[in-house]
Amino acid sequence: MKQAENRGIFSDMNTMVSSDAARQGENCATWLARAGLRPTRQRCALAALLIGGGNRHLTAEALHGEAQGAAMGVSLATVYNTLKAFTAAGLLREIAIEPGRVYYDTRIDDHPHFYHESDGTIADAPVGSVAFASLPEAPEGMEIASVDVVVRLRAK
Amino acid sequence: MKQAENRGIFSDMNTMVSSDAARQGENCATWLARAGLRPTRQRCALAALLIGGGNRHLTAEALHGEAQGAAMGVSLATVYNTLKAFTAAGLLREIAIEPGRVYYDTRIDDHPHFYHESDGTIADAPVGSVAFASLPEAPEGMEIASVDVVVRLRAK
DNA sequence: ATTTGTGCAAATCGTTTGCATCTGA
DNA sequence: TCAGATGCAAACGATTTGCACAAAT
């Protein structure tokens, strides 16, 4: 049985890999190009919304709503396509929490989430609050891609 | 920060609460009635499939397929309704693993899962293989309903 | 008798896709 | 130029629901 420390999972570092580049003043074109994506107006607009406000957990519908509110002309289909493209490029991560609804996380390292059952919102659990004493070995020929932890909360 | 031991989460016990009654020869009528559900033919048939083969992880479609194969007359809509009813009654548990597809688990205590990304299958991770060194406090006014752990595996 | 469950088909929801048009390298 | 991206609308798969009928208390 491996120790969690050896895998670097859920460490205390507040890594925010996907937004580092943008925060450092690099422009959208370079940022997207580095992920192998053509920097279009729509993708830059969505990237700005995603990266602008720290770590976010949102659905395609929600992001589309924000884009509409900001009068960026981006269709819902493009939001879906772009989120999938960003995820495939490793800029975002999908969170499986609610059946029938995909959340995207702007933070892409393994880290635990709070899920509020009452209103369906997601938040990062406090940094360092979850630590493993042990993790399973992967079966023969397999390796661990990620470890998802969801702490479901309800009103007391 | 609470210790995992204090919450009884992911203990070594192989608890199988939902199937205890059935294994002990109690009949379906009593078993369902105790959960506050009226024991109908369809529900008994589905309960038999669910409980018969140890811990299972399956979708509504899959269960419906089995019922068809066994020539039990149960419609897909009833399978969905029944799974929801069983879940609400605490006899089953939903697992959020894949977007757009709900898996039901016949084991209802907190326990970790392996998810095979290649073929979409789910398995229980070895008993005792996951242990927490620490778990987060629930925010004020909230309590922890459950802690879901999914270890995603891919071919090496 | 009254309440609850069933089954079908239609409706709904989130998401994906086909295709004509547009855009960035 | 021209592969790749966009947008709309139609297609899609999983799930839910309305309603008439059947079954359980």
mmCIF file of C-alpha atoms (C1' of nucleotides) in Angstrom:
data_model
loop_
_atom_site.group_PDB
_atom_site.id
_atom_site.type_symbol
_atom_site.label_atom_id
_atom_site.label_comp_id
_atom_site.label_asym_id
_atom_site.label_seq_id
_atom_site.Cartn_x
_atom_site.Cartn_y
_atom_site.Cartn_z
ATOM 1 C CA MET A 1 0.000 0.000 0.000
ATOM 2 C CA LYS A 2 1.493 3.288 -1.084
ATOM 3 C CA GLN A 3 1.722 6.317 1.116
ATOM 4 C CA ALA A 4 -0.111 9.393 -0.082
ATOM 5 C CA GLU A 5 2.986 11.521 0.340
ATOM 6 C CA ASN A 6 4.755 9.581 -2.359
ATOM 7 C CA ARG A 7 2.199 10.444 -4.960
ATOM 8 C CA GLY A 8 1.961 14.130 -4.304
ATOM 9 C CA ILE A 9 -1.802 13.960 -4.062
ATOM 10 C CA PHE A 10 -3.636 16.565 -2.044
ATOM 11 C CA SER A 11 -0.491 18.335 -0.987
ATOM 12 C CA ASP A 12 -0.709 21.707 0.693
ATOM 13 C CA MET A 13 0.485 23.634 -2.304
ATOM 14 C CA ASN A 14 -2.208 25.770 -3.801
ATOM 15 C CA THR A 15 -1.258 24.984 -7.366
ATOM 16 C CA MET A 16 -3.270 26.730 -10.032
ATOM 17 C CA VAL A 17 -1.551 25.521 -13.106
ATOM 18 C CA SER A 18 -4.119 26.498 -15.675
ATOM 19 C CA SER A 19 -4.182 30.146 -14.708
ATOM 20 C CA ASP A 20 -0.519 30.759 -13.991
ATOM 21 C CA ALA A 21 0.286 31.853 -17.504
ATOM 22 C CA ALA A 22 -2.602 34.252 -17.773
ATOM 23 C CA ARG A 23 -1.869 35.802 -14.405
ATOM 24 C CA GLN A 24 1.673 36.442 -15.440
ATOM 25 C CA GLY A 25 0.443 38.789 -18.152
ATOM 26 C CA GLU A 26 0.914 36.419 -21.002
ATOM 27 C CA ASN A 27 -1.680 37.032 -23.642
ATOM 28 C CA CYS A 28 -4.458 34.723 -24.568
ATOM 29 C CA ALA A 29 -3.009 33.897 -27.972
ATOM 30 C CA THR A 30 0.186 32.522 -26.522
ATOM 31 C CA TRP A 31 -1.608 30.757 -23.716
ATOM 32 C CA LEU A 32 -3.951 28.913 -26.041
ATOM 33 C CA ALA A 33 -1.304 28.221 -28.645
ATOM 34 C CA ARG A 34 0.844 26.552 -26.054
ATOM 35 C CA ALA A 35 -2.017 24.128 -25.432
ATOM 36 C CA GLY A 36 -2.238 23.539 -29.172
ATOM 37 C CA LEU A 37 -5.457 25.505 -29.594
ATOM 38 C CA ARG A 38 -6.061 28.230 -32.110
ATOM 39 C CA PRO A 39 -6.722 31.478 -30.260
ATOM 40 C CA THR A 40 -10.071 32.684 -31.523
ATOM 41 C CA ARG A 41 -12.125 35.553 -30.200
ATOM 42 C CA GLN A 42 -14.616 33.203 -28.509
ATOM 43 C CA ARG A 43 -11.981 31.090 -26.843
ATOM 44 C CA CYS A 44 -10.202 34.151 -25.492
ATOM 45 C CA ALA A 45 -13.470 35.507 -24.154
ATOM 46 C CA LEU A 46 -14.295 32.249 -22.389
ATOM 47 C CA ALA A 47 -10.736 31.847 -21.123
ATOM 48 C CA ALA A 48 -10.946 35.324 -19.605
ATOM 49 C CA LEU A 49 -14.152 34.435 -17.775
ATOM 50 C CA LEU A 50 -12.728 31.142 -16.563
ATOM 51 C CA ILE A 51 -9.409 32.452 -15.394
ATOM 52 C CA GLY A 52 -10.416 35.879 -14.194
ATOM 53 C CA GLY A 53 -11.897 34.935 -10.857
ATOM 54 C CA GLY A 54 -9.698 32.408 -9.112
ATOM 55 C CA ASN A 55 -10.748 28.773 -8.894
ATOM 56 C CA ARG A 56 -14.157 28.180 -10.351
ATOM 57 C CA HIS A 57 -16.572 25.286 -10.630
ATOM 58 C CA LEU A 58 -19.155 25.797 -13.288
ATOM 59 C CA THR A 59 -21.342 24.196 -15.879
ATOM 60 C CA ALA A 60 -21.508 24.925 -19.580
ATOM 61 C CA GLU A 61 -24.882 26.576 -19.123
ATOM 62 C CA ALA A 62 -23.547 28.834 -16.388
ATOM 63 C CA LEU A 63 -20.554 29.902 -18.436
ATOM 64 C CA HIS A 64 -22.767 30.578 -21.416
ATOM 65 C CA GLY A 65 -24.951 32.721 -19.192
ATOM 66 C CA GLU A 66 -21.942 34.765 -18.118
ATOM 67 C CA ALA A 67 -20.799 35.209 -21.682
ATOM 68 C CA GLN A 68 -24.277 36.397 -22.639
ATOM 69 C CA GLY A 69 -24.314 38.816 -19.732
ATOM 70 C CA ALA A 70 -20.979 40.230 -20.845
ATOM 71 C CA ALA A 71 -22.338 40.577 -24.385
ATOM 72 C CA MET A 72 -19.645 38.355 -25.805
ATOM 73 C CA GLY A 73 -21.135 36.681 -28.820
ATOM 74 C CA VAL A 74 -20.638 33.014 -28.009
ATOM 75 C CA SER A 75 -23.151 30.317 -28.811
ATOM 76 C CA LEU A 76 -24.023 27.551 -26.379
ATOM 77 C CA ALA A 77 -22.657 24.930 -28.748
ATOM 78 C CA THR A 78 -19.334 26.731 -28.845
ATOM 79 C CA VAL A 79 -19.239 26.876 -25.066
ATOM 80 C CA TYR A 80 -19.679 23.112 -24.956
ATOM 81 C CA ASN A 81 -17.107 22.534 -27.677
ATOM 82 C CA THR A 82 -14.636 24.919 -26.091
ATOM 83 C CA LEU A 83 -14.962 23.385 -22.642
ATOM 84 C CA LYS A 84 -14.340 19.967 -24.127
ATOM 85 C CA ALA A 85 -11.356 21.276 -26.077
ATOM 86 C CA PHE A 86 -9.899 22.961 -22.981
ATOM 87 C CA THR A 87 -10.376 19.770 -21.005
ATOM 88 C CA ALA A 88 -8.723 17.631 -23.669
ATOM 89 C CA ALA A 89 -5.824 20.105 -23.720
ATOM 90 C CA GLY A 90 -5.441 19.785 -19.968
ATOM 91 C CA LEU A 91 -6.498 23.357 -19.163
ATOM 92 C CA LEU A 92 -9.624 22.311 -17.292
ATOM 93 C CA ARG A 93 -10.865 19.292 -15.464
ATOM 94 C CA GLU A 94 -14.269 17.660 -15.357
ATOM 95 C CA ILE A 95 -15.871 16.933 -12.001
ATOM 96 C CA ALA A 96 -18.401 14.126 -11.716
ATOM 97 C CA ILE A 97 -20.672 15.181 -8.909
ATOM 98 C CA GLU A 98 -24.227 15.379 -10.071
ATOM 99 C CA PRO A 99 -25.705 12.886 -12.469
ATOM 100 C CA GLY A 100 -26.677 14.489 -15.746
ATOM 101 C CA ARG A 101 -24.658 17.662 -15.344
ATOM 102 C CA VAL A 102 -20.953 18.220 -15.894
ATOM 103 C CA TYR A 103 -19.000 20.715 -13.821
ATOM 104 C CA TYR A 104 -15.680 22.070 -14.963
ATOM 105 C CA ASP A 105 -12.938 23.028 -12.562
ATOM 106 C CA THR A 106 -10.315 25.629 -13.413
ATOM 107 C CA ARG A 107 -7.971 23.923 -11.028
ATOM 108 C CA ILE A 108 -6.549 20.766 -12.526
ATOM 109 C CA ASP A 109 -4.636 19.049 -9.736
ATOM 110 C CA ASP A 110 -6.201 16.397 -7.492
ATOM 111 C CA HIS A 111 -8.031 18.161 -4.693
ATOM 112 C CA PRO A 112 -11.161 17.504 -2.655
ATOM 113 C CA HIS A 113 -14.521 19.214 -3.097
ATOM 114 C CA PHE A 114 -17.445 20.138 -0.949
ATOM 115 C CA TYR A 115 -20.787 19.559 -2.582
ATOM 116 C CA HIS A 116 -23.798 21.281 -1.039
ATOM 117 C CA GLU A 117 -26.717 18.943 -1.586
ATOM 118 C CA SER A 118 -29.247 21.672 -0.875
ATOM 119 C CA ASP A 119 -28.316 24.009 -3.703
ATOM 120 C CA GLY A 120 -25.977 21.995 -5.902
ATOM 121 C CA THR A 121 -23.006 24.296 -5.457
ATOM 122 C CA ILE A 122 -19.422 23.124 -5.336
ATOM 123 C CA ALA A 123 -16.500 24.547 -3.408
ATOM 124 C CA ASP A 124 -12.929 23.528 -2.828
ATOM 125 C CA ALA A 125 -12.515 21.887 0.538
ATOM 126 C CA PRO A 126 -9.958 23.711 2.682
ATOM 127 C CA VAL A 127 -6.421 23.164 1.533
ATOM 128 C CA GLY A 128 -4.787 20.332 3.415
ATOM 129 C CA SER A 129 -8.015 19.233 5.097
ATOM 130 C CA VAL A 130 -8.018 15.861 3.392
ATOM 131 C CA ALA A 131 -5.002 13.606 3.646
ATOM 132 C CA PHE A 132 -4.742 9.930 2.925
ATOM 133 C CA ALA A 133 -3.118 7.505 5.295
ATOM 134 C CA SER A 134 -3.144 4.983 2.468
ATOM 135 C CA LEU A 135 -4.197 4.587 -1.134
ATOM 136 C CA PRO A 136 -4.846 1.367 -3.047
ATOM 137 C CA GLU A 137 -2.376 -0.187 -5.445
ATOM 138 C CA ALA A 138 -3.570 -0.022 -9.005
ATOM 139 C CA PRO A 139 -4.379 -3.484 -10.392
ATOM 140 C CA GLU A 140 -1.813 -5.131 -12.652
ATOM 141 C CA GLY A 141 -1.224 -3.195 -15.866
ATOM 142 C CA MET A 142 -3.145 -0.152 -14.639
ATOM 143 C CA GLU A 143 -2.093 3.079 -13.104
ATOM 144 C CA ILE A 144 -3.950 5.658 -11.060
ATOM 145 C CA ALA A 145 -5.010 8.553 -13.261
ATOM 146 C CA SER A 146 -6.567 10.590 -10.482
ATOM 147 C CA VAL A 147 -8.270 10.340 -7.124
ATOM 148 C CA ASP A 148 -11.530 12.227 -6.795
ATOM 149 C CA VAL A 149 -12.887 13.057 -3.374
ATOM 150 C CA VAL A 150 -16.295 14.617 -2.857
ATOM 151 C CA VAL A 151 -17.487 15.519 0.619
ATOM 152 C CA ARG A 152 -21.264 15.832 0.437
ATOM 153 C CA LEU A 153 -22.775 18.318 2.857
ATOM 154 C CA ARG A 154 -26.325 18.735 4.062
ATOM 155 C CA ALA A 155 -27.967 21.154 6.437
ATOM 156 C CA LYS A 156 -27.732 20.017 10.035
ATOM 157 C CA MET B 1 -9.809 18.532 11.926
ATOM 158 C CA LYS B 2 -11.545 15.297 12.746
ATOM 159 C CA GLN B 3 -9.871 11.959 12.620
ATOM 160 C CA ALA B 4 -11.293 9.425 10.207
ATOM 161 C CA GLU B 5 -11.517 6.825 12.961
ATOM 162 C CA ASN B 6 -14.060 8.928 14.783
ATOM 163 C CA ARG B 7 -16.463 8.918 11.901
ATOM 164 C CA GLY B 8 -16.344 5.254 11.104
ATOM 165 C CA ILE B 9 -15.730 5.980 7.458
ATOM 166 C CA PHE B 10 -14.023 3.355 5.336
ATOM 167 C CA SER B 11 -13.607 0.955 8.186
ATOM 168 C CA ASP B 12 -12.537 -2.605 7.510
ATOM 169 C CA MET B 13 -15.935 -4.102 8.174
ATOM 170 C CA ASN B 14 -17.537 -5.453 5.072
ATOM 171 C CA THR B 15 -20.970 -4.130 5.894
ATOM 172 C CA MET B 16 -23.703 -4.961 3.422
ATOM 173 C CA VAL B 17 -26.664 -3.444 5.084
ATOM 174 C CA SER B 18 -29.083 -3.544 2.204
ATOM 175 C CA SER B 19 -28.784 -7.263 1.650
ATOM 176 C CA ASP B 20 -28.616 -8.505 5.216
ATOM 177 C CA ALA B 21 -32.325 -8.985 5.533
ATOM 178 C CA ALA B 22 -32.691 -10.846 2.254
ATOM 179 C CA ARG B 23 -29.754 -13.108 3.009
ATOM 180 C CA GLN B 24 -31.340 -14.046 6.266
ATOM 181 C CA GLY B 25 -34.271 -15.547 4.441
ATOM 182 C CA GLU B 26 -36.666 -12.748 5.163
ATOM 183 C CA ASN B 27 -39.142 -12.401 2.354
ATOM 184 C CA CYS B 28 -39.365 -9.552 -0.043
ATOM 185 C CA ALA B 29 -42.664 -8.288 1.304
ATOM 186 C CA THR B 30 -41.293 -7.715 4.768
ATOM 187 C CA TRP B 31 -38.032 -6.322 3.482
ATOM 188 C CA LEU B 32 -39.719 -3.705 1.311
ATOM 189 C CA ALA B 33 -42.372 -2.883 3.877
ATOM 190 C CA ARG B 34 -39.711 -2.116 6.421
ATOM 191 C CA ALA B 35 -38.352 0.512 4.027
ATOM 192 C CA GLY B 36 -41.851 1.919 3.685
ATOM 193 C CA LEU B 37 -42.376 0.580 0.173
ATOM 194 C CA ARG B 38 -45.320 -1.414 -1.019
ATOM 195 C CA PRO B 39 -44.107 -4.847 -2.119
ATOM 196 C CA THR B 40 -45.178 -5.303 -5.691
ATOM 197 C CA ARG B 41 -44.215 -8.058 -8.085
ATOM 198 C CA GLN B 42 -41.880 -5.791 -10.064
ATOM 199 C CA ARG B 43 -40.115 -4.461 -7.019
ATOM 200 C CA CYS B 44 -39.550 -7.950 -5.684
ATOM 201 C CA ALA B 45 -38.172 -9.063 -9.027
ATOM 202 C CA LEU B 46 -35.746 -6.142 -9.183
ATOM 203 C CA ALA B 47 -34.776 -6.541 -5.548
ATOM 204 C CA ALA B 48 -33.923 -10.168 -6.222
ATOM 205 C CA LEU B 49 -31.650 -9.206 -9.112
ATOM 206 C CA LEU B 50 -29.992 -6.479 -7.101
ATOM 207 C CA ILE B 51 -29.404 -8.465 -3.980
ATOM 208 C CA GLY B 52 -28.748 -11.875 -5.448
ATOM 209 C CA GLY B 53 -25.183 -11.393 -6.573
ATOM 210 C CA GLY B 54 -23.202 -9.634 -3.884
ATOM 211 C CA ASN B 55 -22.182 -6.011 -4.309
ATOM 212 C CA ARG B 56 -23.174 -4.631 -7.650
ATOM 213 C CA HIS B 57 -22.691 -1.411 -9.566
ATOM 214 C CA LEU B 58 -25.159 -1.008 -12.356
ATOM 215 C CA THR B 59 -27.189 1.392 -14.406
ATOM 216 C CA ALA B 60 -30.925 1.471 -14.911
ATOM 217 C CA GLU B 61 -30.480 0.279 -18.486
ATOM 218 C CA ALA B 62 -28.352 -2.652 -17.371
ATOM 219 C CA LEU B 63 -30.849 -3.721 -14.724
ATOM 220 C CA HIS B 64 -33.666 -3.452 -17.197
ATOM 221 C CA GLY B 65 -31.691 -5.650 -19.563
ATOM 222 C CA GLU B 66 -31.312 -8.290 -16.878
ATOM 223 C CA ALA B 67 -34.986 -8.176 -16.038
ATOM 224 C CA GLN B 68 -35.820 -8.627 -19.713
ATOM 225 C CA GLY B 69 -33.414 -11.534 -19.958
ATOM 226 C CA ALA B 70 -35.078 -13.177 -16.994
ATOM 227 C CA ALA B 71 -38.482 -12.621 -18.593
ATOM 228 C CA MET B 72 -39.720 -10.594 -15.672
ATOM 229 C CA GLY B 73 -42.210 -8.142 -17.059
ATOM 230 C CA VAL B 74 -40.779 -4.812 -15.931
ATOM 231 C CA SER B 75 -40.784 -1.681 -18.020
ATOM 232 C CA LEU B 76 -37.833 0.664 -18.267
ATOM 233 C CA ALA B 77 -39.804 3.476 -16.659
ATOM 234 C CA THR B 78 -40.556 1.260 -13.690
ATOM 235 C CA VAL B 79 -36.899 0.339 -13.357
ATOM 236 C CA TYR B 80 -36.043 4.036 -13.159
ATOM 237 C CA ASN B 81 -38.832 4.760 -10.723
ATOM 238 C CA THR B 82 -37.978 1.770 -8.576
ATOM 239 C CA LEU B 83 -34.285 2.588 -8.412
ATOM 240 C CA LYS B 84 -35.161 6.106 -7.330
ATOM 241 C CA ALA B 85 -37.587 4.787 -4.737
ATOM 242 C CA PHE B 86 -35.020 2.324 -3.388
ATOM 243 C CA THR B 87 -32.427 5.072 -3.208
ATOM 244 C CA ALA B 88 -34.789 7.427 -1.391
ATOM 245 C CA ALA B 89 -35.582 4.618 1.032
ATOM 246 C CA GLY B 90 -31.899 4.093 1.708
ATOM 247 C CA LEU B 91 -31.683 0.637 0.132
ATOM 248 C CA LEU B 92 -29.349 1.733 -2.651
ATOM 249 C CA ARG B 93 -26.881 4.468 -3.252
ATOM 250 C CA GLU B 94 -26.150 6.546 -6.330
ATOM 251 C CA ILE B 95 -22.597 6.843 -7.562
ATOM 252 C CA ALA B 96 -21.589 9.892 -9.572
ATOM 253 C CA ILE B 97 -18.780 8.711 -11.778
ATOM 254 C CA GLU B 98 -19.601 9.304 -15.401
ATOM 255 C CA PRO B 99 -21.393 12.385 -16.587
ATOM 256 C CA GLY B 100 -24.750 11.523 -18.066
ATOM 257 C CA ARG B 101 -25.114 8.074 -16.556
ATOM 258 C CA VAL B 102 -26.110 7.095 -13.038
ATOM 259 C CA TYR B 103 -24.746 3.990 -11.381
ATOM 260 C CA TYR B 104 -26.448 2.403 -8.413
ATOM 261 C CA ASP B 105 -24.525 0.591 -5.733
ATOM 262 C CA THR B 106 -26.100 -2.157 -3.647
ATOM 263 C CA ARG B 107 -23.667 -1.361 -0.892
ATOM 264 C CA ILE B 108 -24.703 1.770 0.943
ATOM 265 C CA ASP B 109 -21.860 2.574 3.299
ATOM 266 C CA ASP B 110 -19.042 4.969 2.388
ATOM 267 C CA HIS B 111 -16.437 3.019 0.461
ATOM 268 C CA PRO B 112 -14.007 3.782 -2.357
ATOM 269 C CA HIS B 113 -14.402 2.748 -5.989
ATOM 270 C CA PHE B 114 -12.144 1.931 -8.859
ATOM 271 C CA TYR B 115 -13.295 3.340 -12.155
ATOM 272 C CA HIS B 116 -11.751 1.875 -15.303
ATOM 273 C CA GLU B 117 -11.596 4.709 -17.787
ATOM 274 C CA SER B 118 -11.081 2.340 -20.696
ATOM 275 C CA ASP B 119 -14.336 0.418 -20.404
ATOM 276 C CA GLY B 120 -16.402 2.408 -17.924
ATOM 277 C CA THR B 121 -16.678 -0.382 -15.380
ATOM 278 C CA ILE B 122 -16.759 0.155 -11.643
ATOM 279 C CA ALA B 123 -15.404 -2.044 -8.884
ATOM 280 C CA ASP B 124 -15.028 -1.743 -5.160
ATOM 281 C CA ALA B 125 -11.493 -0.841 -4.234
ATOM 282 C CA PRO B 126 -9.961 -3.389 -1.872
ATOM 283 C CA VAL B 127 -11.369 -3.186 1.625
ATOM 284 C CA GLY B 128 -9.197 -1.060 3.841
ATOM 285 C CA SER B 129 -7.035 0.195 0.993
ATOM 286 C CA VAL B 130 -8.136 3.780 1.461
ATOM 287 C CA ALA B 131 -7.802 5.427 4.840
ATOM 288 C CA PHE B 132 -7.937 9.076 5.710
ATOM 289 C CA ALA B 133 -5.375 10.741 7.900
ATOM 290 C CA SER B 134 -7.743 13.693 8.134
ATOM 291 C CA LEU B 135 -11.118 14.895 6.915
ATOM 292 C CA PRO B 136 -12.405 18.467 6.738
ATOM 293 C CA GLU B 137 -14.772 19.993 9.256
ATOM 294 C CA ALA B 138 -18.158 20.673 7.787
ATOM 295 C CA PRO B 139 -18.869 24.410 7.516
ATOM 296 C CA GLU B 140 -21.087 25.996 10.168
ATOM 297 C CA GLY B 141 -24.615 24.591 10.141
ATOM 298 C CA MET B 142 -23.714 21.743 7.807
ATOM 299 C CA GLU B 143 -22.825 18.149 8.372
ATOM 300 C CA ILE B 144 -21.045 15.584 6.251
ATOM 301 C CA ALA B 145 -23.573 13.346 4.536
ATOM 302 C CA SER B 146 -21.006 11.139 2.835
ATOM 303 C CA VAL B 147 -17.513 11.051 1.459
ATOM 304 C CA ASP B 148 -17.155 9.697 -2.053
ATOM 305 C CA VAL B 149 -13.805 8.497 -3.299
ATOM 306 C CA VAL B 150 -13.213 7.451 -6.896
ATOM 307 C CA VAL B 151 -9.831 6.151 -7.978
ATOM 308 C CA ARG B 152 -9.669 6.503 -11.748
ATOM 309 C CA LEU B 153 -7.535 3.900 -13.485
ATOM 310 C CA ARG B 154 -6.067 3.854 -16.958
ATOM 311 C CA ALA B 155 -3.949 1.329 -18.815
ATOM 312 C CA LYS B 156 -0.258 1.767 -18.132
ATOM 313 C "C1'" DA C 1 -62.684 2.102 -1.587
ATOM 314 C "C1'" DT C 2 -58.787 4.440 -1.595
ATOM 315 C "C1'" DT C 3 -54.187 4.889 -2.216
ATOM 316 C "C1'" DT C 4 -50.111 3.685 -4.581
ATOM 317 C "C1'" DG C 5 -47.529 1.530 -8.418
ATOM 318 C "C1'" DT C 6 -47.182 0.356 -13.366
ATOM 319 C "C1'" DG C 7 -46.510 0.974 -18.238
ATOM 320 C "C1'" DC C 8 -46.516 3.180 -22.308
ATOM 321 C "C1'" DA C 9 -45.473 7.087 -24.992
ATOM 322 C "C1'" DA C 10 -44.491 11.757 -25.105
ATOM 323 C "C1'" DA C 11 -41.840 15.344 -22.973
ATOM 324 C "C1'" DT C 12 -37.651 17.180 -20.965
ATOM 325 C "C1'" DC C 13 -32.876 18.051 -20.004
ATOM 326 C "C1'" DG C 14 -28.069 18.352 -20.881
ATOM 327 C "C1'" DT C 15 -25.092 17.542 -24.442
ATOM 328 C "C1'" DT C 16 -23.442 16.409 -29.234
ATOM 329 C "C1'" DT C 17 -23.361 16.718 -34.144
ATOM 330 C "C1'" DG C 18 -24.120 17.948 -39.270
ATOM 331 C "C1'" DC C 19 -23.351 21.358 -42.167
ATOM 332 C "C1'" DA C 20 -22.869 25.893 -44.245
ATOM 333 C "C1'" DT C 21 -20.253 29.879 -43.157
ATOM 334 C "C1'" DC C 22 -16.505 32.396 -41.272
ATOM 335 C "C1'" DT C 23 -11.684 33.242 -39.539
ATOM 336 C "C1'" DG C 24 -6.931 32.975 -38.252
ATOM 337 C "C1'" DA C 25 -2.179 31.243 -39.472
ATOM 338 C "C1'" DT D 1 -5.316 29.330 -49.148
ATOM 339 C "C1'" DC D 2 -7.474 26.344 -46.288
ATOM 340 C "C1'" DA D 3 -7.521 23.619 -42.052
ATOM 341 C "C1'" DG D 4 -9.822 24.477 -38.232
ATOM 342 C "C1'" DA D 5 -13.665 27.095 -35.558
ATOM 343 C "C1'" DT D 6 -18.294 28.892 -35.179
ATOM 344 C "C1'" DG D 7 -23.356 28.921 -34.977
ATOM 345 C "C1'" DC D 8 -27.653 27.375 -35.624
ATOM 346 C "C1'" DA D 9 -30.859 23.804 -35.505
ATOM 347 C "C1'" DA D 10 -31.709 19.135 -35.546
ATOM 348 C "C1'" DA D 11 -30.310 14.764 -33.382
ATOM 349 C "C1'" DC D 12 -29.197 12.315 -29.334
ATOM 350 C "C1'" DG D 13 -29.198 9.434 -25.051
ATOM 351 C "C1'" DA D 14 -30.499 9.210 -20.403
ATOM 352 C "C1'" DT D 15 -34.035 10.226 -17.458
ATOM 353 C "C1'" DT D 16 -38.734 12.010 -16.083
ATOM 354 C "C1'" DT D 17 -43.514 12.636 -16.398
ATOM 355 C "C1'" DG D 18 -48.746 12.560 -17.673
ATOM 356 C "C1'" DC D 19 -52.199 9.735 -17.680
ATOM 357 C "C1'" DA D 20 -55.166 5.518 -17.973
ATOM 358 C "C1'" DC D 21 -55.092 1.098 -15.954
ATOM 359 C "C1'" DA D 22 -53.948 -2.437 -12.398
ATOM 360 C "C1'" DA D 23 -52.780 -3.957 -7.906
ATOM 361 C "C1'" DA D 24 -52.163 -3.618 -2.876
ATOM 362 C "C1'" DT D 25 -53.914 -2.103 1.807
#
